XYZ file of C-alpha atoms in Angstrom:
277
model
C 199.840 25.172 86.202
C 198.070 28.726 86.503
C 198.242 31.173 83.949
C 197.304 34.538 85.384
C 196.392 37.733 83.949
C 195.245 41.428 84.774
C 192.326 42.014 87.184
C 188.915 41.381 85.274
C 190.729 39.041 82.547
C 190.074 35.343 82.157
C 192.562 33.226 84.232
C 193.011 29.248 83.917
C 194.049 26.831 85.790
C 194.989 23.167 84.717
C 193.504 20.294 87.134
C 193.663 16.626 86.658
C 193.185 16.946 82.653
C 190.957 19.832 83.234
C 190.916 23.331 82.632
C 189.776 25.549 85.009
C 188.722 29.248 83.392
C 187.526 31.968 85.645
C 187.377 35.797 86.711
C 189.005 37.099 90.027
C 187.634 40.506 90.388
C 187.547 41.997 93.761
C 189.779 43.517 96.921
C 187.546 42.501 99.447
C 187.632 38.978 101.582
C 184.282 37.137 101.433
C 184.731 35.074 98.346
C 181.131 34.877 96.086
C 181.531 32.290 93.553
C 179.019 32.951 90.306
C 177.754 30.330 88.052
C 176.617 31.125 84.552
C 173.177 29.455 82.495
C 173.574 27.306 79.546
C 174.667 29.705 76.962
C 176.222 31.862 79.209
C 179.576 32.667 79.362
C 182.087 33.434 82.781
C 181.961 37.198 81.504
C 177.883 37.433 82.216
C 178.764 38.502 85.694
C 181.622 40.910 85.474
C 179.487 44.114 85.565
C 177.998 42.911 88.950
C 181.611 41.686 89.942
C 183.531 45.221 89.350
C 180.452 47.625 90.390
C 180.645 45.678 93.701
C 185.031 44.881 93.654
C 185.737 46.614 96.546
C 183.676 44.721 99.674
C 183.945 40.893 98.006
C 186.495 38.558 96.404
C 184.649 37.651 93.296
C 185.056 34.444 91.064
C 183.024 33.700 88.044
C 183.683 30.098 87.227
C 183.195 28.910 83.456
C 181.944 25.774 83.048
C 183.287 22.657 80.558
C 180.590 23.020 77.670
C 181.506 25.737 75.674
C 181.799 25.508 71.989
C 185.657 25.543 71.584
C 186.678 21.691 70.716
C 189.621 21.675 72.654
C 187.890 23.349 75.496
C 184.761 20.700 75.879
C 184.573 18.181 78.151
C 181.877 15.596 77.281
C 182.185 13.844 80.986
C 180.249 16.976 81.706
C 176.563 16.316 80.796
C 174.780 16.189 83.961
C 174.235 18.425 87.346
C 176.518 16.450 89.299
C 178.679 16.365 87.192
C 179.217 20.099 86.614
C 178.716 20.366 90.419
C 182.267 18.098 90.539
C 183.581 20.993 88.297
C 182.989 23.012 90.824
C 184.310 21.510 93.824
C 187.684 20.475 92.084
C 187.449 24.310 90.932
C 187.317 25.249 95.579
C 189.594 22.896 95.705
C 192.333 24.353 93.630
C 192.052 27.662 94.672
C 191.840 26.811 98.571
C 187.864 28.298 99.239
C 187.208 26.803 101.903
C 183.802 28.236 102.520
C 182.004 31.376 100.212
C 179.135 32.607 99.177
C 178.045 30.625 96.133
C 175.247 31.743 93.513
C 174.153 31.074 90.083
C 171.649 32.025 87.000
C 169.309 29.651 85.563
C 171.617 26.544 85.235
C 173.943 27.910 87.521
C 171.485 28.488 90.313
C 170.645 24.649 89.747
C 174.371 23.603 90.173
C 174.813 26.083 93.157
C 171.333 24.295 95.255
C 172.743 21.177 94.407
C 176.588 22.551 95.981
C 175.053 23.748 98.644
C 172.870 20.014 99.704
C 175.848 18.187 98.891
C 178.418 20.278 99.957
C 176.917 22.584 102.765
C 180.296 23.510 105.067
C 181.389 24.865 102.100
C 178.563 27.671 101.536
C 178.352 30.408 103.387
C 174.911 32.284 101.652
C 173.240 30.966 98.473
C 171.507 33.300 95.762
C 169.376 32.108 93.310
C 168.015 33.936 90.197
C 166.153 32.470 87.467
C 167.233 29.216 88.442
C 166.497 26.056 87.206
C 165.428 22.865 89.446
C 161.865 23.444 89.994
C 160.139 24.110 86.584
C 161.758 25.563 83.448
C 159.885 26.007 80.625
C 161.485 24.357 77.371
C 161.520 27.335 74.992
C 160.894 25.069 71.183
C 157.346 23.679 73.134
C 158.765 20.469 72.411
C 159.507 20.639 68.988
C 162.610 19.824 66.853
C 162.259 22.903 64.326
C 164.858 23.334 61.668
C 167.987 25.031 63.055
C 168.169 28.721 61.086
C 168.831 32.339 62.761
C 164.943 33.245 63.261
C 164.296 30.517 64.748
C 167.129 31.151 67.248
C 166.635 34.928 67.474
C 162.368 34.205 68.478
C 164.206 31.889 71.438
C 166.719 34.482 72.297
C 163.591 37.041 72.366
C 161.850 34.928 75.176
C 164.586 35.397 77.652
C 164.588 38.924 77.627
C 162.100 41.684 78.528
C 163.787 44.174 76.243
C 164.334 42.746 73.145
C 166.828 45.254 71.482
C 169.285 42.916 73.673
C 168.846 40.262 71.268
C 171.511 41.937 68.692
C 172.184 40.270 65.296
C 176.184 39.362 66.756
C 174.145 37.285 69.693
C 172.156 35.323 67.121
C 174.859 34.065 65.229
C 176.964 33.451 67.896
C 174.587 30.901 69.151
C 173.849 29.756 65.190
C 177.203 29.084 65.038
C 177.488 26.998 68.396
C 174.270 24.813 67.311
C 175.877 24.340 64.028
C 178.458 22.043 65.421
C 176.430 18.283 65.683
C 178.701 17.544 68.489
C 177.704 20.677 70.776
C 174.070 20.520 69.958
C 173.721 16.941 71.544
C 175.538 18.010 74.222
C 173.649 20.859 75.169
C 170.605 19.206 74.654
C 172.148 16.300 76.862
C 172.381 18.904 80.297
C 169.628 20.505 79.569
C 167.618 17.502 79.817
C 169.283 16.663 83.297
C 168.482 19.968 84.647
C 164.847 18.682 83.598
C 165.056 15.223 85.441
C 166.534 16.705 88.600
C 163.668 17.684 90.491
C 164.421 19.511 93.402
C 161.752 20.319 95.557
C 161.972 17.576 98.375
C 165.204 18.602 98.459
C 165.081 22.635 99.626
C 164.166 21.384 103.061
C 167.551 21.027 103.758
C 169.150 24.250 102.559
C 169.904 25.949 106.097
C 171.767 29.248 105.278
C 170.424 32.141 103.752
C 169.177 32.780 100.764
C 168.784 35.554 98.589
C 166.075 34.527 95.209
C 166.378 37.256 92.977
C 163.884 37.198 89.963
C 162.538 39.440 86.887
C 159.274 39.944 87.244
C 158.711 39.186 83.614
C 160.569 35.688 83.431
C 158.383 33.500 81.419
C 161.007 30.463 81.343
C 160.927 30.497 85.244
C 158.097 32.476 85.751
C 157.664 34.104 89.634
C 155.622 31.322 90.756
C 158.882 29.297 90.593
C 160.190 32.236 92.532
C 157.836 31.821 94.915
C 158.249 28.046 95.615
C 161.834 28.646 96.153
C 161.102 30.972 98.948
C 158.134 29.146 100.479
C 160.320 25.800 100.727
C 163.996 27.495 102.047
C 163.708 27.940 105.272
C 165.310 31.471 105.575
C 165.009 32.870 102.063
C 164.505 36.931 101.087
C 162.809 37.622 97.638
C 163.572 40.486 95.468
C 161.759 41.317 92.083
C 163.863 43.385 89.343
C 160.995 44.712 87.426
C 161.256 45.125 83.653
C 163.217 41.817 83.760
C 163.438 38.618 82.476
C 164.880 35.284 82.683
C 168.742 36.808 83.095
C 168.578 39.608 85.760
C 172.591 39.866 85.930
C 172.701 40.204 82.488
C 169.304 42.602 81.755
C 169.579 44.392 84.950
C 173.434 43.997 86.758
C 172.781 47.409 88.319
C 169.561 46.124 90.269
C 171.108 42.870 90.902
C 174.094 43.907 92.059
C 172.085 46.273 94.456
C 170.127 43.403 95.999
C 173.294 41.357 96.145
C 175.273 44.003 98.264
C 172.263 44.508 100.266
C 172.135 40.698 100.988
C 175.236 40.332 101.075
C 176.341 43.780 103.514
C 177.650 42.797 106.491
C 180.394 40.295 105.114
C 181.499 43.384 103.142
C 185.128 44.748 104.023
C 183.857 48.462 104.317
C 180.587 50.747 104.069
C 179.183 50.883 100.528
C 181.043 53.819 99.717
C 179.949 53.854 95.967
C 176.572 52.653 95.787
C 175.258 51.404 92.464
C 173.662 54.058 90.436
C 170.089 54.020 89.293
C 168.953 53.055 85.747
């Protein structure tokens, strides 16, 4: 069953005791799929996704570990298994082949899509992605859950910290609160830890766009830099002023590298270019 709504809203789809949520933005007909980080949300990438709606057909998959009780899926706690997400989520909608690119946790699941999956990925695009070296933002430590505590995280992921807004801290106080979500989380982020992925970029044969903020200190640009060194046919782009989440802290600039990776499977001429910051 598929429950639809207008262009830019959150559609769902249910699959084998699954539900599918996603965007469809887009007029164009190269599909890009876009995969979201841990505490990301679907909705991360829809500024990228409707400056850049007329050349692509743009989904922005959500993945089973939100929050919402009735919307978690414990039987996703590892890579793999969120990768299977996404391949029931090509199957259902009939993508045979796309572009396929993700932040932080994302860009994990999308390198592991692509080695396991690679007739189904036309370009990959990486950006802040996990798989090579992440740094774990408590040190370590088990500190006592309380809003500073989460808010000193939050400030780490971000070059400009006025992003971290009081709403955005207790959001994610109120997500951690729940015992049940907390393990989980801490559950995938650990596999994104134990999958080590290095050997592994040998074998990544299409393009590859690795788009990074230059001030990332939980993937700092080294990490960058191993990505490219170790694809085969990889183009690196550093947003300045940026941190961990460039679609987030700077869509504008990402979306500008994107299109420019991304040009010739465009339906027209970048009519509208993406303005300057």
């Amino acid at each position: 069953m598929r429950i639809s709504f207008a262009p830019g809203c959150e559609e769902r789809i249910a699959a084998d005791g699954t539900e599918l949520r996603y965007y469809e933005v887009g007029s164009g007909q190269t599909p890009v799929v876009l995969l979201h980080g841990l505490f990301g949300s679907a909705s991360n990438w829809l500024p990228i996704m409707n400056d850049l709606e007329p050349h692509y057909r743009f989904y922005s998959l959500q993945f089973p570990i939100d929050p919402t009780a009735e919307r978690r899926h414990g039987k996703y706690r590892s890579i793999s298994q969120l990768t299977d997400h996404v391949v029931r989520f090509f199957d259902e909608l009939q993508i045979d082949r796309a572009v396929v690119g993700g932040n932080s946790l994302g860009g994990q699941i999308a390198l592991d899509f692509c080695l396991r999956f690679p007739e189904r990925v036309e370009r990959l695009v990486l950006t802040g992605s996990a798989g090579l070296f992440e740094r774990n933002l408590a040190g370590g430590q088990r500190p006592r859950l309380c809003r500073q505590f989460i808010r000193d995280q939050a400030n780490q992921i971000f070059y400009d910290p006025a992003l971290v807004c009081t709403e955005m801290v207790d959001d994610i106080y109120e997500m951690l609160s729940d015992r049940h979500y907390r393990k989980l989380m801490v559950k995938v982020a650990k596999s994104t830890r134990d999958r080590y992925m290095l050997e592994d970029l040998a074998r990544v044969t299409v393009p590859t766009l690795i788009v990074w903020g230059r001030d990332d200190t939980i993937t700092p640009p080294f990490v960058a830099e191993q990505f490219r060194e170790n694809i085969r046919n990889a183009t690196r782009v550093y947003i300045d002023e940026c941190g961990h989440a460039p679609p987030i802290e700077q869509p504008r600039e990402f979306a500008r590298a994107l299109h420019e990776f991304l040009g010739d499977l465009a339906t027209s001429e970048f009519a509208a270019p993406v303005k300057p910051r």
